[in-house]
Coordinates of C-alpha atoms and ligand atoms in Angstrom, one line a residue:
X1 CA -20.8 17.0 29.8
X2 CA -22.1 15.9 33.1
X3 CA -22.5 12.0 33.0
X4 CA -25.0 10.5 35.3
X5 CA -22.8 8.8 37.9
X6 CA -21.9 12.6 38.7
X7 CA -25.2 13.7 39.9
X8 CA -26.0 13.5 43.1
X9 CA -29.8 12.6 43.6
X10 CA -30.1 14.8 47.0
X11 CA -28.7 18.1 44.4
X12 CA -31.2 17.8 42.2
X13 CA -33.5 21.0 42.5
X14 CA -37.4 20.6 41.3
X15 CA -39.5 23.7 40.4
X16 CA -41.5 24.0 43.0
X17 CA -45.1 22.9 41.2
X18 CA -45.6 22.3 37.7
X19 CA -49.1 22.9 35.9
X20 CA -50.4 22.2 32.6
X21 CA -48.3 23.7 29.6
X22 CA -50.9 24.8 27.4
X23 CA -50.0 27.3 24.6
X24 CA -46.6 27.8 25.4
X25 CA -47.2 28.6 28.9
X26 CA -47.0 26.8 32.4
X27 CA -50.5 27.8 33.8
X28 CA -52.1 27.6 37.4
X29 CA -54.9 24.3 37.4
X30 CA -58.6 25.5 39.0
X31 CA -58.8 22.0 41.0
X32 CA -54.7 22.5 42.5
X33 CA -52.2 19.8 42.4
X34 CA -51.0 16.1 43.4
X35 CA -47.8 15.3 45.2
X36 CA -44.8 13.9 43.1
X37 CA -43.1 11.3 45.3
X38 CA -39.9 9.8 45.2
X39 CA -41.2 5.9 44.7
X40 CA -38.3 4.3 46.9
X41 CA -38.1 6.8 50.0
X42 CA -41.5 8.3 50.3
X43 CA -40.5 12.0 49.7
X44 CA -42.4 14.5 48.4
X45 CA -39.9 16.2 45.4
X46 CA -42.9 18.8 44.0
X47 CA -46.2 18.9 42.8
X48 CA -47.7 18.1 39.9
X49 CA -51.0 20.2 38.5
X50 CA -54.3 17.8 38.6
X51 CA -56.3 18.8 35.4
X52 CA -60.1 18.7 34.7
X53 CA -62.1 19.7 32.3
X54 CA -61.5 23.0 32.3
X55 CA -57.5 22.9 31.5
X56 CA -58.2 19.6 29.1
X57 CA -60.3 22.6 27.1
X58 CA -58.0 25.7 26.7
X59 CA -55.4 23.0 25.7
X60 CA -57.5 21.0 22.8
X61 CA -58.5 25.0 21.6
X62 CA -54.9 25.8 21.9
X63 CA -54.2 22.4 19.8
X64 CA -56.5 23.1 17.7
X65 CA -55.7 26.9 16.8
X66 CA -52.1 26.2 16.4
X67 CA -53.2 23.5 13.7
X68 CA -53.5 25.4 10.3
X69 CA -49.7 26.8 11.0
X70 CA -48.1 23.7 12.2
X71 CA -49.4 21.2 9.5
X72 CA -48.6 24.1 6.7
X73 CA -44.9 24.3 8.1
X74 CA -43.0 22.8 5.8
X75 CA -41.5 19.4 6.3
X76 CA -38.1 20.2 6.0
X77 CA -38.8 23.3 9.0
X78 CA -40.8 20.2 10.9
X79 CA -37.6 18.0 11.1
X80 CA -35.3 20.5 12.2
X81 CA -37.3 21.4 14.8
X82 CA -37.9 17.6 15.6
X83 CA -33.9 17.4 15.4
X84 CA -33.5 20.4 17.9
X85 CA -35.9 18.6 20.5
X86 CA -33.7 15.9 20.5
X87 CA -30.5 18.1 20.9
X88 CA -32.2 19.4 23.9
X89 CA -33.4 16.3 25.1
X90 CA -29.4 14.9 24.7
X91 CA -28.4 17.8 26.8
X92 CA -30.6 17.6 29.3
X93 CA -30.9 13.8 29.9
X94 CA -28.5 13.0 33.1
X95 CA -30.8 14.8 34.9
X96 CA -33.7 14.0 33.2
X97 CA -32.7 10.4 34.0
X98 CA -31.7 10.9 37.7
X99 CA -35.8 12.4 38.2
X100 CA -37.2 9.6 36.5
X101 CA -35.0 7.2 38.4
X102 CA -36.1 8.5 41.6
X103 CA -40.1 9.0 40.4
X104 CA -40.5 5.5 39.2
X105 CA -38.2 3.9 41.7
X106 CA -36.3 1.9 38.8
X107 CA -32.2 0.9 38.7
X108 CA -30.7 4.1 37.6
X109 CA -28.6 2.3 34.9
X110 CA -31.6 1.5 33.2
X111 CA -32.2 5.1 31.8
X112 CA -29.3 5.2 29.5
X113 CA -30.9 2.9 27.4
X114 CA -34.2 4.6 27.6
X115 CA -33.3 7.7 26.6
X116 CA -30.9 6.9 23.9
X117 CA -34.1 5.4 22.2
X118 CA -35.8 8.3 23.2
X119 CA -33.9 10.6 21.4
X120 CA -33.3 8.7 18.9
X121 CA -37.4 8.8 18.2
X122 CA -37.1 12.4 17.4
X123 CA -34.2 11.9 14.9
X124 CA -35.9 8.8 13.8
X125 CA -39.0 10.5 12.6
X126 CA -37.5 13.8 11.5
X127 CA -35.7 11.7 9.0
X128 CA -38.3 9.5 8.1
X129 CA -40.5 12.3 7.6
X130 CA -38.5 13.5 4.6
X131 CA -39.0 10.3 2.8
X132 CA -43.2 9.8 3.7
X133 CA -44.3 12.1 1.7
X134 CA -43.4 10.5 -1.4
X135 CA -47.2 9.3 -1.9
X136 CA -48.1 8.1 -6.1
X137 CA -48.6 10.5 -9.0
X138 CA -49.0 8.9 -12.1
X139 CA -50.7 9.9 -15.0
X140 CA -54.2 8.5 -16.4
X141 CA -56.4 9.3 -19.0
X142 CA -56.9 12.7 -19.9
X143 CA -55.0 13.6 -16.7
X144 CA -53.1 13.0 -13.5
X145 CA -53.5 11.4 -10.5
X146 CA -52.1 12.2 -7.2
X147 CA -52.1 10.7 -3.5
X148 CA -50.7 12.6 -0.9
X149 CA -50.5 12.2 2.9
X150 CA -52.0 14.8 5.4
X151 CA -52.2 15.1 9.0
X152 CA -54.9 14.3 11.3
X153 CA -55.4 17.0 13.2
X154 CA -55.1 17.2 17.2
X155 CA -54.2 14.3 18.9
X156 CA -55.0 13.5 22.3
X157 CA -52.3 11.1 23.9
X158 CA -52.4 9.4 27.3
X159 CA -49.3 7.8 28.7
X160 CA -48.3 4.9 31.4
X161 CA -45.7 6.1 34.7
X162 CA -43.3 3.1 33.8
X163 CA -41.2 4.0 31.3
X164 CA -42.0 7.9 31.3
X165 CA -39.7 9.4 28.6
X166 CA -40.1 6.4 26.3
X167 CA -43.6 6.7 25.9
X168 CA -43.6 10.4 25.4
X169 CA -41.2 9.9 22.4
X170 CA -43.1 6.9 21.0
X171 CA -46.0 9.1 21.1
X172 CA -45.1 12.6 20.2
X173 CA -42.2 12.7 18.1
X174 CA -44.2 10.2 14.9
X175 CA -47.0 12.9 15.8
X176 CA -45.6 15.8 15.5
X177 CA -43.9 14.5 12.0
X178 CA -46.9 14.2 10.6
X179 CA -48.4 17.8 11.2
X180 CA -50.4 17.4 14.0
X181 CA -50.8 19.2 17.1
X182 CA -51.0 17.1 20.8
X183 CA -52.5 17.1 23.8
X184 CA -50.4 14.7 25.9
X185 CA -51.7 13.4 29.3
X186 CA -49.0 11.9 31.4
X187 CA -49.3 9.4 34.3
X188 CA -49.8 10.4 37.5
X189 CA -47.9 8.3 39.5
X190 CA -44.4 9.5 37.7
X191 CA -44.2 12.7 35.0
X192 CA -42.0 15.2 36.7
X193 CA -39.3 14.3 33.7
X194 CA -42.4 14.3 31.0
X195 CA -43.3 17.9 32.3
X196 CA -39.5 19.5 32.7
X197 CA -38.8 18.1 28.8
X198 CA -42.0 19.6 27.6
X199 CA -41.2 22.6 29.1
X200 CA -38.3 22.8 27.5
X201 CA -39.6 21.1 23.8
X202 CA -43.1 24.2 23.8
X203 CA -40.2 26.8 24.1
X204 CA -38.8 25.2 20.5
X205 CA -42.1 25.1 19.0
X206 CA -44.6 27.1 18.0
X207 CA -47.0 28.1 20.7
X208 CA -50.3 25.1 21.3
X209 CA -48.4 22.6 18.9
X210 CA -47.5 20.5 22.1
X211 CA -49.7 21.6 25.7
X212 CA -49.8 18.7 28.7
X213 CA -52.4 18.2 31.1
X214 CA -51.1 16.4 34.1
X215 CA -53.6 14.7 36.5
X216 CA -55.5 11.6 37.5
X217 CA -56.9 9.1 34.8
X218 CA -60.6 9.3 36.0
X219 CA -60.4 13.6 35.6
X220 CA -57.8 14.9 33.2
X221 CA -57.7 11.2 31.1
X222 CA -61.4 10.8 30.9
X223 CA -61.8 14.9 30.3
X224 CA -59.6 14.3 27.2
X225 CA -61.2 11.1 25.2
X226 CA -64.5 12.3 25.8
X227 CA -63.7 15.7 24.3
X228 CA -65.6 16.6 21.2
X229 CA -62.5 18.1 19.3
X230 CA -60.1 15.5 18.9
X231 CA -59.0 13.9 16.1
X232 CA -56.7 10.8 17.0
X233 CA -56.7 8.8 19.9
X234 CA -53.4 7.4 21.3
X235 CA -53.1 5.3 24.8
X236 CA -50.5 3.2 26.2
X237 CA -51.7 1.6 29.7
X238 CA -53.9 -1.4 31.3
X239 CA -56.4 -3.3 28.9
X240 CA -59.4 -2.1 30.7
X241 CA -58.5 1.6 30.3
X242 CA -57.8 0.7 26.6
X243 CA -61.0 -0.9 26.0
X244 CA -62.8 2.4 27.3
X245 CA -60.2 4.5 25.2
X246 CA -61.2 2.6 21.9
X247 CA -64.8 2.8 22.8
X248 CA -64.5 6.6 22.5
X249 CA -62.6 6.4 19.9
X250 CA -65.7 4.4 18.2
X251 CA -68.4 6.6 19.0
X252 CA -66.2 9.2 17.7
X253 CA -65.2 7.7 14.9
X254 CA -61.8 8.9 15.0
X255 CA -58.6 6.6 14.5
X256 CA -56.7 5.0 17.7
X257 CA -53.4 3.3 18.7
X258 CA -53.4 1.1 21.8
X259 CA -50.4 -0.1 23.5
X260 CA -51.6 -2.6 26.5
X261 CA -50.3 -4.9 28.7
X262 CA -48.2 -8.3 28.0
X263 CA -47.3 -11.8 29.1
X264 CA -44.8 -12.9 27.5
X265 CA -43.1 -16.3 26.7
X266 CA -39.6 -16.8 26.7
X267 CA -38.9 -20.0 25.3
X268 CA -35.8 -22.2 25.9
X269 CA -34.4 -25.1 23.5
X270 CA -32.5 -28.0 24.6
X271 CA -29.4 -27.1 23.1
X272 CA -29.0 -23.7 24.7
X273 CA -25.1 -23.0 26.9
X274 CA -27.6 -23.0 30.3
X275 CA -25.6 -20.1 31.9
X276 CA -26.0 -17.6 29.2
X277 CA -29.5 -18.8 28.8
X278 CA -30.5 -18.2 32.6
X279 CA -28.4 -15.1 31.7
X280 CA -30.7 -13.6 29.5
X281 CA -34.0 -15.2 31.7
X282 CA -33.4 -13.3 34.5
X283 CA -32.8 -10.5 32.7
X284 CA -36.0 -10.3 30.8
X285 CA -38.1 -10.9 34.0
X286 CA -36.6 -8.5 36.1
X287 CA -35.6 -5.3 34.2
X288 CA -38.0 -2.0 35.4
X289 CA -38.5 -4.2 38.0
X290 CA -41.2 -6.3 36.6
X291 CA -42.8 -3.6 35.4
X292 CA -43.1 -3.7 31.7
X293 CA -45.7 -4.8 29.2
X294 CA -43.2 -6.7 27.3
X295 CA -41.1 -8.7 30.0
X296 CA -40.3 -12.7 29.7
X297 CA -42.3 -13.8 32.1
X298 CA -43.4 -16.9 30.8
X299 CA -40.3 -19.4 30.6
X300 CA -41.2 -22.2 28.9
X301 CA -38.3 -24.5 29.3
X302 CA -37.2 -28.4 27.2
X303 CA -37.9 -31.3 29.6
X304 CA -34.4 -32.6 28.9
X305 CA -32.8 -29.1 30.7
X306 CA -35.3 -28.1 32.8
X307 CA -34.1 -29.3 36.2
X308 CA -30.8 -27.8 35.7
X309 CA -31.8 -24.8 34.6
X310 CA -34.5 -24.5 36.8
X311 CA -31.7 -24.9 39.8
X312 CA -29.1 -21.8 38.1
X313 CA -32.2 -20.2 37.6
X314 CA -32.7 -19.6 41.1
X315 CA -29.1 -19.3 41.9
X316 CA -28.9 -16.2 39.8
X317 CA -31.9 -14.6 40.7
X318 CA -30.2 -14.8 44.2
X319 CA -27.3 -12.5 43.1
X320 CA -29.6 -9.6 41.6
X321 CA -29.0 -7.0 43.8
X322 CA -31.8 -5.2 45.6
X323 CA -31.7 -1.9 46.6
X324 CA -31.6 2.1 46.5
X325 CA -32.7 3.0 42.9
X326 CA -30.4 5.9 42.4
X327 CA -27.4 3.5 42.9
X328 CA -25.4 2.3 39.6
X329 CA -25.0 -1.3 40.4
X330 CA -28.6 -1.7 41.7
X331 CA -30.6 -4.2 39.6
X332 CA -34.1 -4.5 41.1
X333 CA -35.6 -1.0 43.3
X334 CA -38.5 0.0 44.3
X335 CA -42.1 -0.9 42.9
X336 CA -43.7 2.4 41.9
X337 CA -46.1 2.6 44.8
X338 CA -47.4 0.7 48.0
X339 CA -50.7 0.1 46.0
X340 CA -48.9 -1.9 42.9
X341 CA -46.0 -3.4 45.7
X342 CA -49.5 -4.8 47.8
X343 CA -50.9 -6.0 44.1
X344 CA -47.5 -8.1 43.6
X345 CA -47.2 -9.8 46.2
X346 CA -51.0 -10.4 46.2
X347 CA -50.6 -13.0 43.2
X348 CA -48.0 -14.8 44.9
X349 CA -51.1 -15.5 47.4
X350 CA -53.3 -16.5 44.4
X351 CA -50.4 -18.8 43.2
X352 CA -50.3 -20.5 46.4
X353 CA -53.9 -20.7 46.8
X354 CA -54.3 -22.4 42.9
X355 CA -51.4 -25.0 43.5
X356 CA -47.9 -23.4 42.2
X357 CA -45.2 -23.4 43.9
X358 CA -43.1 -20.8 44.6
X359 CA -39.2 -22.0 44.1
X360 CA -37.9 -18.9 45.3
X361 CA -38.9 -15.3 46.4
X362 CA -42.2 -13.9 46.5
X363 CA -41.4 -11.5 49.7
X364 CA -41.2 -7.4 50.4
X365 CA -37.6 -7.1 51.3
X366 CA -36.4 -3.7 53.4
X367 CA -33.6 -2.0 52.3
X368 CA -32.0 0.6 54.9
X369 CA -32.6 4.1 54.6
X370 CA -35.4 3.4 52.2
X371 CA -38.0 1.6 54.6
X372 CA -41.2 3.6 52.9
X373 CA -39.9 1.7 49.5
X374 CA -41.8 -1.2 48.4
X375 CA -38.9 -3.9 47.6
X376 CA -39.4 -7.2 46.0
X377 CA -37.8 -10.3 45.9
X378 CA -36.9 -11.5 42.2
X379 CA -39.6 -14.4 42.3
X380 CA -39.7 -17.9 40.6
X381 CA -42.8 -20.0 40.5
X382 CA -43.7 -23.3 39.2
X383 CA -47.0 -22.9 37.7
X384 CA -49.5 -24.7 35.3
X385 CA -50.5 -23.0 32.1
X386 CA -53.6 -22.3 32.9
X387 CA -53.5 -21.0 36.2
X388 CA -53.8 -17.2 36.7
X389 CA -50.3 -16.4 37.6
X390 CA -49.2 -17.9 34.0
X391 CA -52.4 -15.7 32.1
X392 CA -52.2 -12.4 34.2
X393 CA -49.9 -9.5 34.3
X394 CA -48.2 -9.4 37.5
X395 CA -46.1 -5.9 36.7
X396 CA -43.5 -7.2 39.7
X397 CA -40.2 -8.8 39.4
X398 CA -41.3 -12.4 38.8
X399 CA -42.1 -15.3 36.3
X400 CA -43.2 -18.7 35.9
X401 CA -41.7 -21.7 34.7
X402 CA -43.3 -24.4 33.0
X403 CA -42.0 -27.9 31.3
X404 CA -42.2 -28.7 27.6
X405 CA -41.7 -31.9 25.8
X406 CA -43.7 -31.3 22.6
X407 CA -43.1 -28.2 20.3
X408 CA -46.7 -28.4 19.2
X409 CA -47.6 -28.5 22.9
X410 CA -44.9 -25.8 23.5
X411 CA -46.9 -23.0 21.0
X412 CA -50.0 -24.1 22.3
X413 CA -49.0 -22.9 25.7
X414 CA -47.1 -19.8 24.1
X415 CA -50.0 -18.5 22.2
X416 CA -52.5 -19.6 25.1
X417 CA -53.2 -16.3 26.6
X418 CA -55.3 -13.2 26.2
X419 CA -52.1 -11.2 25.2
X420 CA -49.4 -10.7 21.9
X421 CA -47.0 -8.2 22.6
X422 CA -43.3 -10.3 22.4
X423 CA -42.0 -13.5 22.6
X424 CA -38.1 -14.5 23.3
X425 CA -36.8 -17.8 22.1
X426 CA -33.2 -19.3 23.1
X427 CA -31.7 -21.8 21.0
X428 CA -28.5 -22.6 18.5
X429 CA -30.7 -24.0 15.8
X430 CA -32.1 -21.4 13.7
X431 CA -34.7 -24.0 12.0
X432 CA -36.1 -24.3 15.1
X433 CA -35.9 -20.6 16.4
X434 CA -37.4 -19.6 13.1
X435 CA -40.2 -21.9 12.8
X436 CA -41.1 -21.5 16.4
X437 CA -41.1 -17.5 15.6
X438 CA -43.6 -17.9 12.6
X439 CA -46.3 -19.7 15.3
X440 CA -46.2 -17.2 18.2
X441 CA -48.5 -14.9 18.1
X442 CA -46.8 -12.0 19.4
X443 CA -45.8 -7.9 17.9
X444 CA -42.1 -8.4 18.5
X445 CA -39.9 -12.1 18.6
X446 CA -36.7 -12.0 20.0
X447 CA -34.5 -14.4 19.1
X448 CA -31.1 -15.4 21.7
X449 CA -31.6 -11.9 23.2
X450 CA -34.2 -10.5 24.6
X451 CA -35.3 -6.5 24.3
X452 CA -33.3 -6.7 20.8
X453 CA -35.0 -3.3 19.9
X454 CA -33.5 -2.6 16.6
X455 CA -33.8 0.8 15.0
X456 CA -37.1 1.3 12.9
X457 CA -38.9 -1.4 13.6
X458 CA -42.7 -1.7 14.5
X459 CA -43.6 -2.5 17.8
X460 CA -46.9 -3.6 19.2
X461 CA -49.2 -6.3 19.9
X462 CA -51.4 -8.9 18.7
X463 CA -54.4 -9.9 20.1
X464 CA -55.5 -7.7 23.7
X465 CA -51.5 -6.4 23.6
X466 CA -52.9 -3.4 21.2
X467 CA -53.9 -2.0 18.1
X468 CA -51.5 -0.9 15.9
X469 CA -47.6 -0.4 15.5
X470 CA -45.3 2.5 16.7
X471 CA -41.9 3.1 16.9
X472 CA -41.2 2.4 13.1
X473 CA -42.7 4.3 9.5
X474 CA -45.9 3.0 10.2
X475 CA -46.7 5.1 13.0
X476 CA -46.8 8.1 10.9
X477 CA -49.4 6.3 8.5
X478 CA -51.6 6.2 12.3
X479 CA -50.9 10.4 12.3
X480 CA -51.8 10.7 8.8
X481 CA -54.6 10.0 6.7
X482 CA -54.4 9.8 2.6
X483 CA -55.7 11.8 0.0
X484 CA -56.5 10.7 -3.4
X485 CA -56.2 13.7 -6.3
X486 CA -57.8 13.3 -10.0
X487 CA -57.1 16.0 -12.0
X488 CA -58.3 16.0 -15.6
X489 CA -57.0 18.3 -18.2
X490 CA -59.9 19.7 -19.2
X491 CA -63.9 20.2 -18.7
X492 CA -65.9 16.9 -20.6
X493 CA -67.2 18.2 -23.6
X494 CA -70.7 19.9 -23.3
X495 CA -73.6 17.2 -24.0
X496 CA -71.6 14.0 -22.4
X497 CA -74.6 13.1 -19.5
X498 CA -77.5 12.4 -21.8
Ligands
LIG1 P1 -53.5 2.6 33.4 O1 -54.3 2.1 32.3 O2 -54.0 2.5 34.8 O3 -53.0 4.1 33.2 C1 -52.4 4.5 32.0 C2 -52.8 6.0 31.8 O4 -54.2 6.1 31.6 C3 -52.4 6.9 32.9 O5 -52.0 8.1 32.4 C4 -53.8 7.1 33.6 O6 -53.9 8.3 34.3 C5 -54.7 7.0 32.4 N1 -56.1 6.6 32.8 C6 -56.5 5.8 33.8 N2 -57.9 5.8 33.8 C7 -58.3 6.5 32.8 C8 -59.6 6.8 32.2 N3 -60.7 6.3 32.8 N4 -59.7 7.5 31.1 C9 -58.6 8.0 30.5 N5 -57.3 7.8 31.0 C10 -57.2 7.0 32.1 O7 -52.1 1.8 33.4 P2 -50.8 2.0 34.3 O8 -51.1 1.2 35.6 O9 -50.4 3.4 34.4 O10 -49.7 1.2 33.5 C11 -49.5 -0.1 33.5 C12 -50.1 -0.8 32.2 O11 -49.6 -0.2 31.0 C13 -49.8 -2.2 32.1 O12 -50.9 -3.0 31.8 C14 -48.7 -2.3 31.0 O13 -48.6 -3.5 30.4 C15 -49.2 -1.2 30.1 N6 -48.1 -0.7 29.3 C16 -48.1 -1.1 27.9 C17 -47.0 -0.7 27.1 C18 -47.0 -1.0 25.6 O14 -46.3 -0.5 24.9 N7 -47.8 -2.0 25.2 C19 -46.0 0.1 27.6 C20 -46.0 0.5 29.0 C21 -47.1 0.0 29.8

């Protein structure tokens, strides 16, 4: 087998457009396309269809014609087929990996994490799958009752540029368990990998049961949750795309998942070894280059440590290396676009501006041969709770720290924004690490490591982080709904409704 290291980034060969896939077939878009670019050097790799209203309907008709025969298949046929997606997806993923790498402009090393839990999504849910449909029968009087699960129908999915092939998986494979058909709607800004897999996964499936509409949010996105045949809304993305994404799914009144943004704190005990501790800090601030929903960018450090760890803080976020993406021991590249790199480095203007300090960082850096890249510095401020760098996503390679004395003071600050997705904690005492977990108010707590995603278990967010849980067995009770079956043995007896 090829392994990443092998592939040469200038080798790789893109098709030379890609349109929508809608019923098994790549087809031509009316409006054209948008450029794919590579997010570190400026290229152009290929072109990417931009659908409207007119390609968001053939594919919800293609959806919803291949319907009756995909939810009928059996479940046994379903998994296999979920199985073989993830064969191909296995075989395919070093170059898979090497695209996304240069689309998104994220450390290359980062994707063989991301698509080992992508795979593992479709053999996740193919095996689940068997077990789901257990449902109740039981008998009652005169009779026998039976609940079963069925699918929803067609399910229209939209999906975020960061982490590409991770949120297609989170959102297809519980989907596509459950009997329904899908219309996914990638990101913009990075879905070359999205559209070569689909290509690939349509050819295993049954023509319509999965069709993709590339394109911008405001055309193809908006086309799709105002469509009048959907059944299921899905969305990963910003809060204020989410909030119209629910309100459509209200007037509808059709079931959602929302996966939005994050600001998580990453709390840090007294008693902690300080190097592995500022270890495991930078590391959850700075993976996908700041660009994640569920980074620790909130450190909320003990009084008694905090000038010490403050000070290795900043020594270690002096050793992340910087630079071309599609290099193995890179550890921060390049922000997806100018437009988000301008956004970063705007906050560390607001920080200034509302009194934190900024300990180290919060500057573009230019890394040779890749001067169209946007670059930025790993970035420590000292900020107050309440100030808008410690309540607002950034989506760069920074975080804040802040002092704690209290623990009662400590959750307060914790659980004192908008958001819920995760939470870290570092300490030896597992009285205190538990008891502190039972207060946050977040989806997922990690405890002495952060981005402990373990196998099966839910993930999303409390308060504006989301609604609803992927990722785990409940996400096929969001692609199903239950039905309740009385059967009586016989007719009542003529006369009984006097
Ligand atoms: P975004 O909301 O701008 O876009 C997300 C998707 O929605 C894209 O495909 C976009 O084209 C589409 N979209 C945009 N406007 C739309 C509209 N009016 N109607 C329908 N679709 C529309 O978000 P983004 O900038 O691509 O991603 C960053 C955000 O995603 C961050 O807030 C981040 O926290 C969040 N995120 C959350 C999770 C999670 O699991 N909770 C995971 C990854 C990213």
């Amino acid at each position: 087998m090829v392994t990443l290291t092998q592939i040469n980034p200038n080798t790789i060969e893109f098709a030379e457009k890609y349109g929508p896939i809608i019923n098994g077939k790549m087809v031509e878009p009316i409006n054209g396309y948008i450029d794919a670019v590579n997010s570190a050097t400026g290229k152009v790799l290929s072109k990417i269809g931009r659908c409207g209203q007119e390609e968001i309907d053939q594919a919800v008709k293609a959806a919803r014609e291949a319907f009756p025969g995909w939810s009928n298949t059996s479940i046994e046929e379903r998994a296999r087929l979920l199985n073989k997606i993830a064969d191909v997806l296995e075989e395919n993923q070093e170059r898979l990996k090497m695209i996304e790498c240069m689309e998104t402009g994220r450390a290359l090393h980062e994707f063989d994490p991301d698509y080992q839990l992508s795979i593992y999504q479709f053999r996740y849910f193919a095996a689940a799958m068997l077990t789901f449909y257990e449902g109740e029968s039981r008998p009652v009087q005169n009779g026998y009752l039976i609940t079963k699960k069925e699918p929803l129908g067609v399910c229209a999915q939209i999906i975020p540029w960061n982490v590409p092939m991770i949120m297609t998986s989170f959102k297809l494979a519980p989907a596509l368990a459950a009997g329904n058909t899908v219309v996914l709607k990638p990101a913009e800004d990075a879905c070359l990998s999205v559209m070569e897999f689909i290509k690939l996964a349509a050819e295993i499936l049954p023509k319509g049961v999965i069709n993709v509409v590339p394109g911008y949010g405001e055309e193809a996105g908006q086309s799709l949750i105002e469509h009048p045949d959907i059944d299921k809304l899905a969305f990963t993305g910003s809060v204020n795309v989410g909030r119209l994404v629910g309100k459509k799914a209200g007037e509808k009144l059709i079931p959602v998942t929302l996966e939005l943004g994050g600001k998580s704190p990453h709390i840090v005990f007294p008693d902690v070894d300080i190097d592995q501790a500022v270890e495991n800090a930078v590391f959850a601030f700075t993976t996908f280059n700041g660009q994640s929903c569920i980074l620790g960018t909130r450190l909320l450090i003990h009084h008694d440590i905090y000038d010490k760890f403050v000070e290795k803080l900043i020594e270690r976020a002096k050793q992340v290396k910087i630079g071309p993406p599609t290099e193995r021991s890179t550890r921060i590249g390049s922000i997806i676009n100018e437009k988000q790199g301008k956004r970063v480095l705007s906050y560390f203007e607001i920080a200034k501006n509302e009194g934190a300090k900024i300990l180290h960082g919060g500057n573009r850096v230019t890394v040779p041969g890749h001067e169209n890249g946007y670059f930025i510095e790993p970035t420590v401020i000292e900020a107050e709770p309440h100030m808008r760098i410690a309540q607002e996503e950034i989506f760069g390679p920074a975080c804040t720290v802040t002092r704690w004395n209290d623990e009662d003071e400590m959750i307060k600050i914790a659980n004192g924004v908008d958001y819920g997705l995760a939470a870290g904690i570092m300490t030896n005492n597992l009285e205190s690490a538990l008891n502190t977990a039972n207060k946050l108010e977040a989806g997922s707590v990690w405890i002495n490591s952060y981005f402990n995603f373990q196998s099966g278990a839910p993930f999303g967010g409390y308060k504006n982080s989301g609604v609803g849980r992927e990722y785990s067995k409940e996400a096929l009770d969001a692609y199903s709904q239950s039905k309740t079956i009385v059967a009586a043995y016989k007719l009542p007896p003529a006369g009984f409704f006097k």
